[in-house]
PDB file of C-alpha atoms in Angstrom:
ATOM      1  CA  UNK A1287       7.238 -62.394  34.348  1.00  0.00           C
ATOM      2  CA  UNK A1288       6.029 -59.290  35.800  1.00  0.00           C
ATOM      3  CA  UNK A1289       2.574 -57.569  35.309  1.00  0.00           C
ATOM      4  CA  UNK A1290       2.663 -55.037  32.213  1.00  0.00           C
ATOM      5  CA  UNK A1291       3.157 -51.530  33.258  1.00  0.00           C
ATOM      6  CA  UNK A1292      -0.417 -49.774  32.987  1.00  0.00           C
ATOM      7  CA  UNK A1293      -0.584 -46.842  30.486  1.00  0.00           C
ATOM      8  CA  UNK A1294      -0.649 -43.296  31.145  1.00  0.00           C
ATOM      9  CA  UNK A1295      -3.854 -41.596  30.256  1.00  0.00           C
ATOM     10  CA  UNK A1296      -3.044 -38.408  29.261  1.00  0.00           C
ATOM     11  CA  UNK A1297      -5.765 -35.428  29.581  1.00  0.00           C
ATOM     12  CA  UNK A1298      -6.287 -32.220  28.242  1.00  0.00           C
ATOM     13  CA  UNK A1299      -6.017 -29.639  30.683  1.00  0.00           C
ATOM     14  CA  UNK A1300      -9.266 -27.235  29.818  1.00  0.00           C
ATOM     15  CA  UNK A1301      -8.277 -24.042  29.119  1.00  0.00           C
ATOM     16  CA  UNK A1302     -10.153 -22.433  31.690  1.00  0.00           C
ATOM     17  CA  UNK A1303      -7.849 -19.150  31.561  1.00  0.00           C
ATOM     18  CA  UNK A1304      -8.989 -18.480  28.078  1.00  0.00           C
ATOM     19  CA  UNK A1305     -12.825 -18.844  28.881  1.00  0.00           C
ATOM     20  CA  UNK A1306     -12.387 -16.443  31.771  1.00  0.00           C
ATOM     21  CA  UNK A1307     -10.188 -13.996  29.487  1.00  0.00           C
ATOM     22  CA  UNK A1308     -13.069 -14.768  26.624  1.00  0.00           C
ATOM     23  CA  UNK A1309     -16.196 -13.973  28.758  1.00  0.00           C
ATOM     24  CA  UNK A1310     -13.681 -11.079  30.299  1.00  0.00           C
ATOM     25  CA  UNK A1311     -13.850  -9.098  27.162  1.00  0.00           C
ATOM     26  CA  UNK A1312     -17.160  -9.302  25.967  1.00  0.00           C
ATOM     27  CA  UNK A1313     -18.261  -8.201  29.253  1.00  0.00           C
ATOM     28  CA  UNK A1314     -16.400  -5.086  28.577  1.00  0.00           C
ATOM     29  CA  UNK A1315     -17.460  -5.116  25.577  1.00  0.00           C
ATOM     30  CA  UNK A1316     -21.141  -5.539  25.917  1.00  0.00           C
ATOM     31  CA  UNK A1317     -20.809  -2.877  28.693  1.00  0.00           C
ATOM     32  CA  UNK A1318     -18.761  -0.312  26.507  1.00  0.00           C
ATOM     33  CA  UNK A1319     -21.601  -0.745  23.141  1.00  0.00           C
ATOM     34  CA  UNK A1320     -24.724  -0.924  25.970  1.00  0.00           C
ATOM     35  CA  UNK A1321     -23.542   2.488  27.359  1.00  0.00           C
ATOM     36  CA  UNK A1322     -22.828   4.010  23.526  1.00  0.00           C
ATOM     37  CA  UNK A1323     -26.532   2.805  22.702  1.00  0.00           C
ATOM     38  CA  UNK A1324     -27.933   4.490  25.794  1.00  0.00           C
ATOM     39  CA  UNK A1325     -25.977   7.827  25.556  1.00  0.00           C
ATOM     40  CA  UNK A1326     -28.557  10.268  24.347  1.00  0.00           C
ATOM     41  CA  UNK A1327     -26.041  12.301  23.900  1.00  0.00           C
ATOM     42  CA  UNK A1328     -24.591  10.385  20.550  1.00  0.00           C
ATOM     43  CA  UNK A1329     -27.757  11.307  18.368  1.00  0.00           C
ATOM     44  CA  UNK A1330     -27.773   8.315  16.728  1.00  0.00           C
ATOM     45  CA  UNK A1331     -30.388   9.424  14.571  1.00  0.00           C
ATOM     46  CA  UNK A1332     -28.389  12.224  13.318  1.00  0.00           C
ATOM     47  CA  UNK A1333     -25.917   9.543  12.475  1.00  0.00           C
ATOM     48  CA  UNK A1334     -27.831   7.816  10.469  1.00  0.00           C
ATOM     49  CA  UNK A1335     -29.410  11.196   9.375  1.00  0.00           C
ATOM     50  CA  UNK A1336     -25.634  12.509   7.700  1.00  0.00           C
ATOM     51  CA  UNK A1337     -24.153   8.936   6.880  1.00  0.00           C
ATOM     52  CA  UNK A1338     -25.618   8.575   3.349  1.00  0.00           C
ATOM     53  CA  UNK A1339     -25.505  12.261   3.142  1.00  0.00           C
ATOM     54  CA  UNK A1340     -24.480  13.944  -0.315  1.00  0.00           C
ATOM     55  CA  UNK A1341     -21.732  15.870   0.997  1.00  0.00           C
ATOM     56  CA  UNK A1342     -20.059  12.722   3.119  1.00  0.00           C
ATOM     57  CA  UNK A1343     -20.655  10.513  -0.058  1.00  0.00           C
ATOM     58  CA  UNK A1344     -18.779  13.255  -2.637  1.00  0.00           C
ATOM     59  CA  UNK A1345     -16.145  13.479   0.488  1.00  0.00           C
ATOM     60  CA  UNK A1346     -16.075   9.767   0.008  1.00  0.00           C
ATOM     61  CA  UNK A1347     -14.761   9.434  -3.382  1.00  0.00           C
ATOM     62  CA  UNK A1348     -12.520  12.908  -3.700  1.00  0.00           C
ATOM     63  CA  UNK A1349     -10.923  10.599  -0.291  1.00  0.00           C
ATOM     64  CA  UNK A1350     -10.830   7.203  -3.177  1.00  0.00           C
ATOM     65  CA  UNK A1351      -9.434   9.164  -5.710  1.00  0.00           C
ATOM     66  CA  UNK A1352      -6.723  11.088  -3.778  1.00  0.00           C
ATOM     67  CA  UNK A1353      -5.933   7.465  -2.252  1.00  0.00           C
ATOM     68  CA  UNK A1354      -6.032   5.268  -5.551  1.00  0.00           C
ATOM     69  CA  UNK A1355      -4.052   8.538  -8.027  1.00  0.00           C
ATOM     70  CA  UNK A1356      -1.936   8.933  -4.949  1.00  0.00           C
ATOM     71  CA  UNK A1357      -0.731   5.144  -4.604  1.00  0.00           C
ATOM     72  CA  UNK A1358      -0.463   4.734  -8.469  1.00  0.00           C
ATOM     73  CA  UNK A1359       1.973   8.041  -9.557  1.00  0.00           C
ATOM     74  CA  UNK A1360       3.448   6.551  -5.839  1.00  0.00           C
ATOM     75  CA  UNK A1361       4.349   3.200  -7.164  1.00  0.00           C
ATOM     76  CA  UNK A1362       5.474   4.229 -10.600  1.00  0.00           C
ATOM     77  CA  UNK A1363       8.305   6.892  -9.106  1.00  0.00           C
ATOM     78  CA  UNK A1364       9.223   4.150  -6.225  1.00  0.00           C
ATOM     79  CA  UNK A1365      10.365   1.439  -9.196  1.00  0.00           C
ATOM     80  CA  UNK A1366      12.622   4.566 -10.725  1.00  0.00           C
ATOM     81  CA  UNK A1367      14.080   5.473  -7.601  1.00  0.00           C
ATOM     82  CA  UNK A1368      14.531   1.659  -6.492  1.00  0.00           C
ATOM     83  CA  UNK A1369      16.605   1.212  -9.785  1.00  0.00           C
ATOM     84  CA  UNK A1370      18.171   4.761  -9.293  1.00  0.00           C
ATOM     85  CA  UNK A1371      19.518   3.656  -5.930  1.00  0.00           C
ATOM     86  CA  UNK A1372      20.922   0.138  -7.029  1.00  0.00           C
ATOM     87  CA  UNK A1373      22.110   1.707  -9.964  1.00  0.00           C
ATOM     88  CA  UNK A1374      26.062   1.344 -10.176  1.00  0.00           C
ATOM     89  CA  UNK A1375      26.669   4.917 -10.771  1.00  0.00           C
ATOM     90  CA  UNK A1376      27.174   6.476  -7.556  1.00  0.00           C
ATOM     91  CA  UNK A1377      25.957   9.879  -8.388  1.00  0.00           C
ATOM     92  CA  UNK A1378      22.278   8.083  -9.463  1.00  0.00           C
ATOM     93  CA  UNK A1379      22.494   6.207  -6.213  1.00  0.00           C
ATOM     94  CA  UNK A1380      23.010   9.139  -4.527  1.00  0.00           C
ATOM     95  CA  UNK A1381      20.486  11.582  -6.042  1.00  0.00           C
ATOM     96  CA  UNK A1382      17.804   8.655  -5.512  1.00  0.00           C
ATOM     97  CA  UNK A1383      18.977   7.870  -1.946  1.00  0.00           C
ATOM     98  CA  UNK A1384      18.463  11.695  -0.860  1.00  0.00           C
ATOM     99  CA  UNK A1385      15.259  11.596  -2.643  1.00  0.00           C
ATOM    100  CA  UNK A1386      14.289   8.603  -0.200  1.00  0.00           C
ATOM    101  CA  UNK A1387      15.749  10.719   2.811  1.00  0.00           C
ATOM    102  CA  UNK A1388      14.206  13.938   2.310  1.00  0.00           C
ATOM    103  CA  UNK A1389      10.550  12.671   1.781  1.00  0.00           C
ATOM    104  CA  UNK A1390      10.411  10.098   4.176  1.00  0.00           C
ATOM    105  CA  UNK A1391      11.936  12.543   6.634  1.00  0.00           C
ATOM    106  CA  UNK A1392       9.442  15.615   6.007  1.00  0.00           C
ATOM    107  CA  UNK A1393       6.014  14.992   7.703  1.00  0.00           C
ATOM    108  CA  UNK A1394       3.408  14.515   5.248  1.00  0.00           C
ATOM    109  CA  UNK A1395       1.280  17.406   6.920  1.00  0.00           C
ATOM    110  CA  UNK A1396       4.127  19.949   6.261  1.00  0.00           C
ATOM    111  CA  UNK A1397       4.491  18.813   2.686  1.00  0.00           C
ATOM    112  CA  UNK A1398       0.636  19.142   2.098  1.00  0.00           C
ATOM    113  CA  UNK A1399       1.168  23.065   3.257  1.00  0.00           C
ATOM    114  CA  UNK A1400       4.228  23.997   1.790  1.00  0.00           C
ATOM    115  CA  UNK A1401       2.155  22.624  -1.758  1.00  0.00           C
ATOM    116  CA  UNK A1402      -0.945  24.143  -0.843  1.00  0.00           C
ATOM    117  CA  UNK A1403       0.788  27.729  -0.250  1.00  0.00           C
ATOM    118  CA  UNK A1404       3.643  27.188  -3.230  1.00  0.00           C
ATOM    119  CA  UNK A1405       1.702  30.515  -4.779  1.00  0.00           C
ATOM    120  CA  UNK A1406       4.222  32.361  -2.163  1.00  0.00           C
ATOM    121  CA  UNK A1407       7.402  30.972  -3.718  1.00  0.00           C
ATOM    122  CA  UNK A1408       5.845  31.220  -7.729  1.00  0.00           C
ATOM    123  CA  UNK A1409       2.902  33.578  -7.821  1.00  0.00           C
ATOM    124  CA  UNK A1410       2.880  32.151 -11.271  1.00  0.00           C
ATOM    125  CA  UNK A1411       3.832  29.032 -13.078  1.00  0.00           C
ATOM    126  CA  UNK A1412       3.712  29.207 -17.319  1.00  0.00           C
ATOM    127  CA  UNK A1413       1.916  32.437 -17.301  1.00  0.00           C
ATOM    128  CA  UNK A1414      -0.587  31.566 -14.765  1.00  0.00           C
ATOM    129  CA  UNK A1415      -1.796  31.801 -11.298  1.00  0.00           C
ATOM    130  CA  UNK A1416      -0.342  29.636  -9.207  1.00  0.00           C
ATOM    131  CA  UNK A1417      -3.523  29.392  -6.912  1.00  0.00           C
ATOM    132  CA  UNK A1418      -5.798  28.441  -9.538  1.00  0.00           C
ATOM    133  CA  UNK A1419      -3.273  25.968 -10.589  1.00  0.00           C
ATOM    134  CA  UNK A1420      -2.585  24.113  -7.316  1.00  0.00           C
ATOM    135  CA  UNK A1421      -5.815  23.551  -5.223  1.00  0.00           C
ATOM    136  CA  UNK A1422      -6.463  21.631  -2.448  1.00  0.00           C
ATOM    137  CA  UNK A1423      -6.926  17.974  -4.651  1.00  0.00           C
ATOM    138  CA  UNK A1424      -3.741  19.100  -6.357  1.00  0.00           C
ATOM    139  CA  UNK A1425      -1.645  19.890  -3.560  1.00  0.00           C
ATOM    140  CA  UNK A1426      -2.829  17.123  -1.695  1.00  0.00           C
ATOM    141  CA  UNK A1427      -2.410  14.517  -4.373  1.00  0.00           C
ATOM    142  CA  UNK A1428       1.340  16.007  -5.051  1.00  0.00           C
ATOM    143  CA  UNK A1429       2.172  15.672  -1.291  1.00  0.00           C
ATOM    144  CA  UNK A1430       0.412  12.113  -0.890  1.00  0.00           C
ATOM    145  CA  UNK A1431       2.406  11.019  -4.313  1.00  0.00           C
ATOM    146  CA  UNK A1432       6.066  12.333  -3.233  1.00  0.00           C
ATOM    147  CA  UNK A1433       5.602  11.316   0.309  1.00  0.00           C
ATOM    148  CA  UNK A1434       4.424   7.738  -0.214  1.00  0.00           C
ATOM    149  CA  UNK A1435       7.319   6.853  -2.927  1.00  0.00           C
ATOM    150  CA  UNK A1436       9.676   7.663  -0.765  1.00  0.00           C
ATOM    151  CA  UNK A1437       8.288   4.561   1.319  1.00  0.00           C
ATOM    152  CA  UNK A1438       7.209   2.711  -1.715  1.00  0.00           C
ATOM    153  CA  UNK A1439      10.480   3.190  -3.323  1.00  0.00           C
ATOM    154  CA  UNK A1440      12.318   0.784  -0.050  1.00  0.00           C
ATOM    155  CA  UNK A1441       9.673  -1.958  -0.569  1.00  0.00           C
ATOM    156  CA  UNK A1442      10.577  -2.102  -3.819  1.00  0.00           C
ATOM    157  CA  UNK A1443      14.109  -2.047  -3.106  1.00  0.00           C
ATOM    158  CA  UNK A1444      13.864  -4.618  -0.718  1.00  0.00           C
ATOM    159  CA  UNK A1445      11.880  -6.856  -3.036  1.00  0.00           C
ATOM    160  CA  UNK A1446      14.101  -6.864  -5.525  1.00  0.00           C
ATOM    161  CA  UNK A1447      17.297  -7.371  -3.061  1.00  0.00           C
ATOM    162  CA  UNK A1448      14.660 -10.564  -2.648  1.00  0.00           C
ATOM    163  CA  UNK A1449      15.484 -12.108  -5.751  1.00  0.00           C
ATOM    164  CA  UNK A1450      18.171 -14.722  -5.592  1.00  0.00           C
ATOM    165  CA  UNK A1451      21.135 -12.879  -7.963  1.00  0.00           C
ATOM    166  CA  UNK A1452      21.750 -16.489  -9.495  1.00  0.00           C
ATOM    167  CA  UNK A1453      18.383 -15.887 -11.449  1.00  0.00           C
ATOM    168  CA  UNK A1454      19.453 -13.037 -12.716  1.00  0.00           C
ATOM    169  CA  UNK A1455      22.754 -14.273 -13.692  1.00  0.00           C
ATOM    170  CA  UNK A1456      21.386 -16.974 -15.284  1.00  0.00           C
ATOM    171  CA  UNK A1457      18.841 -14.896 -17.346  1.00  0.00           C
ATOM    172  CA  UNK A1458      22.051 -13.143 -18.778  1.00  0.00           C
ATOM    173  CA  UNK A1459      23.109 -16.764 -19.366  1.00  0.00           C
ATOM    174  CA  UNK A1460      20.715 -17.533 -21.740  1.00  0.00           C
ATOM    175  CA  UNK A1461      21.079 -14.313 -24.001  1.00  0.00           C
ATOM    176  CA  UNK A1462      19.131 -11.791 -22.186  1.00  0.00           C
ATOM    177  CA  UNK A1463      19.830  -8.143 -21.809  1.00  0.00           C
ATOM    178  CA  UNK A1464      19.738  -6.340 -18.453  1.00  0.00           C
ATOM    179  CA  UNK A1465      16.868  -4.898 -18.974  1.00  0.00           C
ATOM    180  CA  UNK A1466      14.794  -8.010 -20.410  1.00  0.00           C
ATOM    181  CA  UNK A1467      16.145  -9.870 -17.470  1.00  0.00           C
ATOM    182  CA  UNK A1468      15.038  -7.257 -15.178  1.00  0.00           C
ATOM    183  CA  UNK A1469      10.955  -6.913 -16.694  1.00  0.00           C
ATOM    184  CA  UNK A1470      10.958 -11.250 -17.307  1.00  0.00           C
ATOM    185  CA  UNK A1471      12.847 -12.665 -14.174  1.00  0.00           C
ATOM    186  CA  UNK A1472      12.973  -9.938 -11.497  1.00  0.00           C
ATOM    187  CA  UNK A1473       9.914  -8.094 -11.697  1.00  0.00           C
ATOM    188  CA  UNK A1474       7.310 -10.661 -11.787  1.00  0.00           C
ATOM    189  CA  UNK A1475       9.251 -12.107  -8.421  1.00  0.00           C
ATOM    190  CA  UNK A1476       9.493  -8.465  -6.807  1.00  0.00           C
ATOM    191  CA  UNK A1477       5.680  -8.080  -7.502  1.00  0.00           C
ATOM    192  CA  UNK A1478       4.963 -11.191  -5.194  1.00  0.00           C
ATOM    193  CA  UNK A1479       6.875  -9.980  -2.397  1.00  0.00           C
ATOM    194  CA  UNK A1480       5.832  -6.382  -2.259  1.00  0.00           C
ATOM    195  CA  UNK A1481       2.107  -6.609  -2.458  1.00  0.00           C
ATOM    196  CA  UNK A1482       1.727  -7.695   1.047  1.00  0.00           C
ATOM    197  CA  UNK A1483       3.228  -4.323   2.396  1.00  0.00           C
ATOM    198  CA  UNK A1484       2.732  -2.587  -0.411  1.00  0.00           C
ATOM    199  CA  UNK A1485      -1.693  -3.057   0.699  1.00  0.00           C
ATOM    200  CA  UNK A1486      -0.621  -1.882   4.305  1.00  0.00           C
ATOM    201  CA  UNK A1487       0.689   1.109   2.524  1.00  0.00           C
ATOM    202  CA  UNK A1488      -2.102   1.801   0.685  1.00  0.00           C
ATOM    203  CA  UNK A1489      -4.249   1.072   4.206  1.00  0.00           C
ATOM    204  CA  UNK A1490      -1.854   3.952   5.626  1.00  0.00           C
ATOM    205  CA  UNK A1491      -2.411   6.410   2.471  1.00  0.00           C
ATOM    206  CA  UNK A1492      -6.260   6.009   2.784  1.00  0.00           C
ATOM    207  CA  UNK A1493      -6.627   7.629   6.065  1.00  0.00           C
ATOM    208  CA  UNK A1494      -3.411  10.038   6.211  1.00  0.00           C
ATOM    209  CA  UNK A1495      -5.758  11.136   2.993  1.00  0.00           C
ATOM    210  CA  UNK A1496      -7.630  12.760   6.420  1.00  0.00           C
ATOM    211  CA  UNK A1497      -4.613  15.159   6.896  1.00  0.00           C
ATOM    212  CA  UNK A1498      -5.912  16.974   3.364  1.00  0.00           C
ATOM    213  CA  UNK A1499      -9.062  18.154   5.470  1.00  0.00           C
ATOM    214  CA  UNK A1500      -5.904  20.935   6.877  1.00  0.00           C
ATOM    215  CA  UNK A1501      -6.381  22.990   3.780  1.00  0.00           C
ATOM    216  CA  UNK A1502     -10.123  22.094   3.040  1.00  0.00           C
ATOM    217  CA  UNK A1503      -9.003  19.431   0.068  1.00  0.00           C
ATOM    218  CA  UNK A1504     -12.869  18.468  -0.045  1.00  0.00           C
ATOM    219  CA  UNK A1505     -12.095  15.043   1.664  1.00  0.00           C
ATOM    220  CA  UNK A1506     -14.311  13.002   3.554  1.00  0.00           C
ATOM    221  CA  UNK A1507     -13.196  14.702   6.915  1.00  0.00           C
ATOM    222  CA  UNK A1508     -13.312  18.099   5.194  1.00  0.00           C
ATOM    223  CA  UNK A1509     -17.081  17.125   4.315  1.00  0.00           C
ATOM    224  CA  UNK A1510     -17.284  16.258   7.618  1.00  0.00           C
ATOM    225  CA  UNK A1511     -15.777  19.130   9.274  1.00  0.00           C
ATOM    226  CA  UNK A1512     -18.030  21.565   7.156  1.00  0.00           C
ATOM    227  CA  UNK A1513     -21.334  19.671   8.060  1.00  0.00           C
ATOM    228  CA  UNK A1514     -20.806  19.843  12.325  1.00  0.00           C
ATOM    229  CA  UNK A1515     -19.349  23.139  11.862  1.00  0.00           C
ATOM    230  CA  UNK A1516     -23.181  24.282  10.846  1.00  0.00           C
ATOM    231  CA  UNK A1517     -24.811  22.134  13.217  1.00  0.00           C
ATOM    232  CA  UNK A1518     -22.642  21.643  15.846  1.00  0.00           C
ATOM    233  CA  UNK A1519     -23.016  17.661  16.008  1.00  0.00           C
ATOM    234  CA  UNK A1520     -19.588  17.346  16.011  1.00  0.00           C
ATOM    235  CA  UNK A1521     -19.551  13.771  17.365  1.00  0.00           C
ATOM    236  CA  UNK A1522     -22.137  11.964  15.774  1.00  0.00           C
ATOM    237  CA  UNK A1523     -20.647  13.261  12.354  1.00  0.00           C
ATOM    238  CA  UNK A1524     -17.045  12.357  13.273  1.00  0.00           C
ATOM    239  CA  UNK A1525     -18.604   8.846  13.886  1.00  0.00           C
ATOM    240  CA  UNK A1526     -20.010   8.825  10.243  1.00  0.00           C
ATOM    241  CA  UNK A1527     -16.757   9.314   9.218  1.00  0.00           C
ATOM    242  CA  UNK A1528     -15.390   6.972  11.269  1.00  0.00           C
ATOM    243  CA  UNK A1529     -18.070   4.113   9.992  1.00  0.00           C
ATOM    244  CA  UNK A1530     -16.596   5.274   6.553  1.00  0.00           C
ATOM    245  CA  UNK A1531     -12.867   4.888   6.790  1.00  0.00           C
ATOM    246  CA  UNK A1532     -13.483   1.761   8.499  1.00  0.00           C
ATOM    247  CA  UNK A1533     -15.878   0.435   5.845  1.00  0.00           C
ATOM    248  CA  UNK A1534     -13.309   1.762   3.140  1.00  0.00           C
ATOM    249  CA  UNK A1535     -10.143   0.228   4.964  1.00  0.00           C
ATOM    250  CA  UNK A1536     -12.004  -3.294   5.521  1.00  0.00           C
ATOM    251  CA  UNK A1537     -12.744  -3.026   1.246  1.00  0.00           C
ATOM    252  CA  UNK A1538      -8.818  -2.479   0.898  1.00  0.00           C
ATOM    253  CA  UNK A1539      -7.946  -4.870   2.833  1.00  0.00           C
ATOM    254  CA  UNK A1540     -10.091  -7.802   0.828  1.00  0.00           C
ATOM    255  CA  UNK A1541      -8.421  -6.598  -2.214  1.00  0.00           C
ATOM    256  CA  UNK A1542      -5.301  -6.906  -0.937  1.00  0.00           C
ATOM    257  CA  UNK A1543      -5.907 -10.308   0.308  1.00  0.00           C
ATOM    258  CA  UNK A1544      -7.490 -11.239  -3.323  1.00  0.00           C
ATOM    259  CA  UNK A1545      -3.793  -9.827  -5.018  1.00  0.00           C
ATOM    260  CA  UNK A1546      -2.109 -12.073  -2.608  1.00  0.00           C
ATOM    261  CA  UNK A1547      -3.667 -14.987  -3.707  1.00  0.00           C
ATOM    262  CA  UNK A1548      -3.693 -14.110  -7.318  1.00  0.00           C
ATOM    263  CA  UNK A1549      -0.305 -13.704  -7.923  1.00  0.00           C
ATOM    264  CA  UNK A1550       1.540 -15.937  -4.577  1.00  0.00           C
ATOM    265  CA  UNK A1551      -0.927 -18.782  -4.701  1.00  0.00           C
ATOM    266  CA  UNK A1552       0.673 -21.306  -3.305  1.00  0.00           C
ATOM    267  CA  UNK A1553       3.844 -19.457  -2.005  1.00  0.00           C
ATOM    268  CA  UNK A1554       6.492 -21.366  -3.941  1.00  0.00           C
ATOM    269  CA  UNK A1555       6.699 -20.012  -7.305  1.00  0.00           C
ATOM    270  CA  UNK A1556       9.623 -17.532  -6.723  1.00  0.00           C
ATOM    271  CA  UNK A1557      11.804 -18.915  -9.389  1.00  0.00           C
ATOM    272  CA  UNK A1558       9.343 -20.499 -11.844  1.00  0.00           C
ATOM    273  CA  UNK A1559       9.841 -17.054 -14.587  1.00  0.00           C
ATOM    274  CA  UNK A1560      13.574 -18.071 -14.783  1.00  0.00           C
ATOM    275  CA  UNK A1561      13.090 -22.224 -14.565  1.00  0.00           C
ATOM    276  CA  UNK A1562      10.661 -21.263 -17.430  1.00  0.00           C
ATOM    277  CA  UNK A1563      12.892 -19.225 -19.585  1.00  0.00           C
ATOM    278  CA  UNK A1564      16.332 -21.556 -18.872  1.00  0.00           C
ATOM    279  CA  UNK A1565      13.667 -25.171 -20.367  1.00  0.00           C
ATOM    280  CA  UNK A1566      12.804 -23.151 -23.410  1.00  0.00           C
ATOM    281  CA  UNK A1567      16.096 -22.059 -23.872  1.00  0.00           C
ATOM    282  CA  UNK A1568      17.280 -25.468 -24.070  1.00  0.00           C
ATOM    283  CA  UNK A1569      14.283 -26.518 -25.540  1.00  0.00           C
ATOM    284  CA  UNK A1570      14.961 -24.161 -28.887  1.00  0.00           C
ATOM    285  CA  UNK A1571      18.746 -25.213 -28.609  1.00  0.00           C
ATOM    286  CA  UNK A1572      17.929 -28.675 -28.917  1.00  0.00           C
ATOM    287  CA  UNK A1573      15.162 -28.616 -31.563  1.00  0.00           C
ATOM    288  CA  UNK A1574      16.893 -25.964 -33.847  1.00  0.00           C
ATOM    289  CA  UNK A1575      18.487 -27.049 -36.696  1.00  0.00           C
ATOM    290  CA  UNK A1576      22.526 -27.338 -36.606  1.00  0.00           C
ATOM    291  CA  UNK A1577      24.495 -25.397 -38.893  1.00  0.00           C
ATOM    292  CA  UNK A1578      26.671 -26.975 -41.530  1.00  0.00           C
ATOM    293  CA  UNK A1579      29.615 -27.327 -41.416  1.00  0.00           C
ATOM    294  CA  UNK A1580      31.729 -25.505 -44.008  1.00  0.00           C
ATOM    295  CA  UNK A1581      33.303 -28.303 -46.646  1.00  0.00           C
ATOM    296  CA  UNK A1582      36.693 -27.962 -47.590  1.00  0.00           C
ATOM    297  CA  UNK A1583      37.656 -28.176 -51.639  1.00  0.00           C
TER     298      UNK A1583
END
């Protein structure tokens, strides 16, 4: 008999292409941060002067609430105009598909202007001045709103395209109404699959929040804008702001992670609402007493 064929000894090839990219980077890196701390120019003091400052901090939450008010109305007009554009009546679909179409397809900037200067249109609305009515919060938070269900109102769409139509069907199975199957069976499922974008959204609505600083909505940029245009620091105050819509973003975005684990945990539950409703069903059918039969004289 022949000698036994020696095994092959495999090795790992070392990944020295990924070191050299790795110590690449933070080269740049290091050399891009060493420069920014050695720039007199940057006044860092002044930047830590203005960034606990009380104007930047009141910019800081009127830039919270237009987000957070914004998102919510947002959300709530996006599930009517999702069920408005699967609706079977054409003329619904319709209206709610051109309401998708026009304020997707405005920019948000010219929306925030034509609401800021809607006095020109209706000096007066009710009986009163249209100026004092809509200020800069107010036409901001009406553009922000409109704009961002138009978006919103897609995701939810698509989410509930999501939903396997045999759920529903068999929700209507069991005795449920349309509109029982739709807030028990295909909500709850649309929720899980629209949070994901639905936070990105939000991420997006928190700094176009910035583009209310065009008719002085008292935003953080506004606050900004009003502080170097005193002083003149322009740049160490636009990197306050900076530090603050990142700080603000990176807080969104470990909420959002937090509602993805709270209501996908394990990312297979999509059809436990309707397994749940179908074993009670037969549950009650099978426990509930039988009705008698009728006895003939």
């Amino acid at each position: 008999m022949g000698s036994p064929v020696p095994g092959i000894k495999a090795r790992r090839r070392k990944p020295y292409g990924q070191w050299a990219s790795g110590v690449l980077i933070l080269a740049v890196a290091g050399a891009f941060v060493w420069s920014q701390a050695g720039n007199q120019n940057l006044d860092w003091a002044s930047v830590g002067q203005f960034m606990f400052h009380p104007a930047i901090l009141s910019g800081v939450v009127v830039t919270l609430e237009l987000s957070v008010f914004s998102m919510v109305i947002s959300v709530v007009l996006a599930f009517g105009i999702a069920l408005m554009c699967q609706s079977r009546n054409r003329f619904t679909a319709a209206v709610g598909q051109i309401y998708v179409w026009f304020f997707r397809g405005v920019p948000l900037l010219v929306q925030i202007l034509i609401w800021f200067n809607l006095a020109v249109l209706y000096p007066t609305i009710l009986g009163t001045d249209t100026n004092q009515l809509i200020s800069g919060f107010t036409a901001g938070l009406f553009a922000l709103s409109l704009a961002e269900s138009g978006y919103m109102a897609e995701i939810i769409r698509g989410g509930i395209l999501s939903v396997n139509k045999g759920q529903t069907d068999a929700g209507l199975s069991i005795g449920l109404t349309r509109g029982q199957t739709l807030r028990r069976i295909v909500i709850p499922q649309t929720i899980r699959v629209i949070i994901p974008p639905t936070g990105n959204q939000f991420i997006g609505l928190l700094k176009a929040s910035s583009l209310v600083s065009a008719i002085g909505g008292s935003d953080l940029l506004t606050q900004t804008q009003l502080i170097y245009g005193q002083n003149f620091k322009i740049v160490p105050l636009l990197i306050v702001a900076t530090a603050w819509y990142l700080i603000l973003v990176s807080v969104a975005s470990v909420g959002q992670y937090f509602l993805e684990r709270r209501f996908n945990p394990d990312g297979a539950a999509s059809g436990r609402s309707v397994r749940q409703l179908l074993k009670r069903n037969v549950l009650l059918q099978k426990f509930s007493p039988s009705p008698r039969k009728a006895v003939r004289p």
